[in-house]
mmCIF file of C-alpha atoms in Angstrom:
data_model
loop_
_atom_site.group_PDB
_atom_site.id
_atom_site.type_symbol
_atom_site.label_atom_id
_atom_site.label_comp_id
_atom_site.label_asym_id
_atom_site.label_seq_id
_atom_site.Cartn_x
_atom_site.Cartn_y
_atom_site.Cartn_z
ATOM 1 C CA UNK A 1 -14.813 -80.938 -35.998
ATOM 2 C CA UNK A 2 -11.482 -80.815 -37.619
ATOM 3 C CA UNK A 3 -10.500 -81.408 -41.234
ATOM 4 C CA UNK A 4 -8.479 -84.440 -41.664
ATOM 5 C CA UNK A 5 -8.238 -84.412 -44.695
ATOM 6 C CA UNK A 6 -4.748 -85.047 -47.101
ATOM 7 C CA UNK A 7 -2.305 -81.905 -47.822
ATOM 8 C CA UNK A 8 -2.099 -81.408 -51.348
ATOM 9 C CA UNK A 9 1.229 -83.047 -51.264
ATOM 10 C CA UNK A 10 -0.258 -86.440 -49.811
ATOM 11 C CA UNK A 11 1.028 -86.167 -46.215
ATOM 12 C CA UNK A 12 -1.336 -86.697 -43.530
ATOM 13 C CA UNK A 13 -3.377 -83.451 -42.415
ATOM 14 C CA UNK A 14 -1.834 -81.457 -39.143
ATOM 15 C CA UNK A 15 -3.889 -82.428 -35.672
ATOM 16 C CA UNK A 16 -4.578 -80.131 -32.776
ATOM 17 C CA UNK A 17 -1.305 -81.082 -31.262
ATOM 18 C CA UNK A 18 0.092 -79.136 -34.388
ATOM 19 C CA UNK A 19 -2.084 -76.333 -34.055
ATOM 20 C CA UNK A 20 -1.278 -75.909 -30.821
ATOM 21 C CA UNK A 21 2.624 -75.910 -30.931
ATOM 22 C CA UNK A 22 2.479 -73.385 -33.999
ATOM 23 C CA UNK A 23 0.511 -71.118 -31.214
ATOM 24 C CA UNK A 24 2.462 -71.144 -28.195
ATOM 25 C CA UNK A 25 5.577 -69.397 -29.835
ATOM 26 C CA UNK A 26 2.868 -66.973 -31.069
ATOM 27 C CA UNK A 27 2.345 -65.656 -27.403
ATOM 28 C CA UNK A 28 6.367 -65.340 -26.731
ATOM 29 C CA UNK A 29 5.854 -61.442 -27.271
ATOM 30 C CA UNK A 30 2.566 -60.880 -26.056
ATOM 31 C CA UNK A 31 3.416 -62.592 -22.568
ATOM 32 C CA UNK A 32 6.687 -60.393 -22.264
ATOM 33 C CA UNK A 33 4.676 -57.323 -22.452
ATOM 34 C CA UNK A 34 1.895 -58.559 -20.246
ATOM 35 C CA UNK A 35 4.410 -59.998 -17.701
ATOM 36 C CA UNK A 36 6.331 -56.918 -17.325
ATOM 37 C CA UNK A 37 3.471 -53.482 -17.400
ATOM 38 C CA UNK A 38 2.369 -54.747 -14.166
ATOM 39 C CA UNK A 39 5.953 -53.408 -12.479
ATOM 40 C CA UNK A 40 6.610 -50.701 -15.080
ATOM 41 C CA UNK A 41 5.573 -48.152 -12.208
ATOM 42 C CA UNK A 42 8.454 -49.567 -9.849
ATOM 43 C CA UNK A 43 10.824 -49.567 -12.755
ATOM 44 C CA UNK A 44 10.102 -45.653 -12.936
ATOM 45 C CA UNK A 45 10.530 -45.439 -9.645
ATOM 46 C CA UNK A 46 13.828 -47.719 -9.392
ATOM 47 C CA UNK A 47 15.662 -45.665 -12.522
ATOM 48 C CA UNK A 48 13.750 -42.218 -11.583
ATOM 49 C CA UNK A 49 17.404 -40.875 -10.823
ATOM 50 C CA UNK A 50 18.444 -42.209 -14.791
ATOM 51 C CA UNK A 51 18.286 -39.175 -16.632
ATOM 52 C CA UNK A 52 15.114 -39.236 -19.475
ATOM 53 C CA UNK A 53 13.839 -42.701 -17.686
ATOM 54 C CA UNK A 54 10.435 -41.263 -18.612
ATOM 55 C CA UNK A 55 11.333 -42.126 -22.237
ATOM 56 C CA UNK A 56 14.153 -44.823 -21.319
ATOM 57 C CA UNK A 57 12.001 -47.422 -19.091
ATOM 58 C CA UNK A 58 8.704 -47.958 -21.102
ATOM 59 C CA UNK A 59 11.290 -48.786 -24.203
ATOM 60 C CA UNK A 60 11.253 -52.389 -22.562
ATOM 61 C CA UNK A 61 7.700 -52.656 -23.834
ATOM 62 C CA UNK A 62 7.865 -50.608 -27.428
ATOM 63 C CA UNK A 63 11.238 -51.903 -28.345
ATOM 64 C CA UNK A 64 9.953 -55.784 -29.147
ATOM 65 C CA UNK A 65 6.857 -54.030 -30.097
ATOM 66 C CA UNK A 66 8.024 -51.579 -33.176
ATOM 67 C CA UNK A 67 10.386 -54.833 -34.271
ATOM 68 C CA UNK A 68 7.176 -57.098 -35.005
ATOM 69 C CA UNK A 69 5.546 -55.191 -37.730
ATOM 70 C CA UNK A 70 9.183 -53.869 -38.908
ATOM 71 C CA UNK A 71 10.610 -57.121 -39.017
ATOM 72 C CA UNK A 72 7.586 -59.547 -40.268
ATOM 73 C CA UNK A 73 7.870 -58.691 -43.811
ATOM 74 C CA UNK A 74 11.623 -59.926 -44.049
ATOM 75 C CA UNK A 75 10.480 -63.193 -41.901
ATOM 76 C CA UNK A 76 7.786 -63.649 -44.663
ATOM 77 C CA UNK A 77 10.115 -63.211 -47.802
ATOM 78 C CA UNK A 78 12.581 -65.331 -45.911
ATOM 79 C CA UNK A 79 10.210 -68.161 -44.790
ATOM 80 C CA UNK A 80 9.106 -68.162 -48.701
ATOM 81 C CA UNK A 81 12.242 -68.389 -50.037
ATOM 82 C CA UNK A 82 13.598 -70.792 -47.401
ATOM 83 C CA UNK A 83 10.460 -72.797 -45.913
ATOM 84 C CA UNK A 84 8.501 -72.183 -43.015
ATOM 85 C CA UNK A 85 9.279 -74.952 -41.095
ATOM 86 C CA UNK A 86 13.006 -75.129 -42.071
ATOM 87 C CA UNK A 87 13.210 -71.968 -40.047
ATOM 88 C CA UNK A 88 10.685 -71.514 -36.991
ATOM 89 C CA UNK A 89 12.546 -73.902 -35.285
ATOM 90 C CA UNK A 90 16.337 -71.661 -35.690
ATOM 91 C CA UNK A 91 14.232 -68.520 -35.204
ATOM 92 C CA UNK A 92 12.548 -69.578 -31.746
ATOM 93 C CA UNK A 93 16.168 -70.620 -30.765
ATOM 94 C CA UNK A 94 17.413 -67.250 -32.069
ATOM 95 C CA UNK A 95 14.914 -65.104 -30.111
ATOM 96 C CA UNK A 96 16.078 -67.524 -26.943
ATOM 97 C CA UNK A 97 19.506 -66.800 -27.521
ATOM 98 C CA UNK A 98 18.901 -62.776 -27.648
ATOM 99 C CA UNK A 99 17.375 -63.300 -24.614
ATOM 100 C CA UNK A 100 19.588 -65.288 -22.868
ATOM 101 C CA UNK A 101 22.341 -62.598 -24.036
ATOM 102 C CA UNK A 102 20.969 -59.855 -22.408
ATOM 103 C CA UNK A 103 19.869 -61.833 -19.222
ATOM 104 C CA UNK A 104 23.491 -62.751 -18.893
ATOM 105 C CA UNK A 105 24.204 -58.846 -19.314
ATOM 106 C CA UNK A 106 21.287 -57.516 -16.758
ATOM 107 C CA UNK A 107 22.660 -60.378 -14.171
ATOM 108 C CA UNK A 108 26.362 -59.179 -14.573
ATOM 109 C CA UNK A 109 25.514 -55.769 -14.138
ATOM 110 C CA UNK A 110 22.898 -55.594 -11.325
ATOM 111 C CA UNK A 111 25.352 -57.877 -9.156
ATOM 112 C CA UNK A 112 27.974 -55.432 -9.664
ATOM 113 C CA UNK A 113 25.942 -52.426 -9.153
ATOM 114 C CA UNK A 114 25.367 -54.447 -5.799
ATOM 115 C CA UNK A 115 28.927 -54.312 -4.761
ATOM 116 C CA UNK A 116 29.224 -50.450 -6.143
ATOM 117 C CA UNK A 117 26.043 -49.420 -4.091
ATOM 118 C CA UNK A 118 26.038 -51.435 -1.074
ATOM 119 C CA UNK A 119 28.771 -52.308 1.608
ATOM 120 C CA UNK A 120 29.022 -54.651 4.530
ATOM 121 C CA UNK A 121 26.099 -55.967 6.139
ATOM 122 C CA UNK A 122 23.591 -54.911 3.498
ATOM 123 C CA UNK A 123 25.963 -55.972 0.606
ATOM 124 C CA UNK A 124 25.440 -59.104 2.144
ATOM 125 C CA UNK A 125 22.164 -59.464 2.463
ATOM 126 C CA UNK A 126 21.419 -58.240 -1.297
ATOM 127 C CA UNK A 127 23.760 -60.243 -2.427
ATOM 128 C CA UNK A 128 22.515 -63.515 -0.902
ATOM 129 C CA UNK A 129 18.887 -62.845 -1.878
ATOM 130 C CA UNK A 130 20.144 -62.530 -6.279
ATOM 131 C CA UNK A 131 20.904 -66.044 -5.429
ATOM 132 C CA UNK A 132 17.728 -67.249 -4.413
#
């Protein structure tokens, strides 16, 4: 049963729909990492000629990791001293954005590498299936 009960500053208490969209952007990291180990082997495999991909290639996974517990106590002090909902909002749009930057870099430069790697008839064919 849930509380609905006032907030101390008279507004109407937060329903499950509430809840629920204050947990989905929870699960933005953890569904990155579990939608990506599954082909971590093939990445090692793809970038084995990369010198130190060993180290390199699981950094996709650590990377957002390490930045959560490094990075949450400046979100706190800012959500305090700005509001909480003033900024989840901008910061969901933010993390978006950072990945929508780097998307835009990894298309650019696997196309490329297409036409660097691959010519004629298997150029082609490569190229044809990015566009799917």
């Amino acid at each position: 049963m849930t509380d609905r009960s006032a907030t101390p500053n008279g507004d109407p208490a937060p329903g499950f729909l509430t809840g629920f969209s204050l947990l989905l952007p929870i699960t933005l990291s953890t569904m990155a990492i579990v939608l990506l180990a599954p082909i971590l082997p093939q990445l090692l495999s793809d970038f084995s000629t990369v010198p130190a991909h060993e180290y390199w290639v699981p950094m996709i996974l650590t990377i957002p990791a390490l930045c959560v517990p490094f990075f949450s106590p400046l979100a706190g002090m800012v959500g305090d001293r700005f509001g909480r909902r003033r900024l989840v909002l901008p910061a969901i749009l933010l993390s978006r954005v950072g990945v929508g930057l780097a998307e835009a870099a990894i298309m650019v430069l696997s196309t490329t590498m297409i036409g660097d790697y691959y010519k004629g008839a298997a150029r082609c064919r490569l190229e044809s299936d990015a566009g799917r």
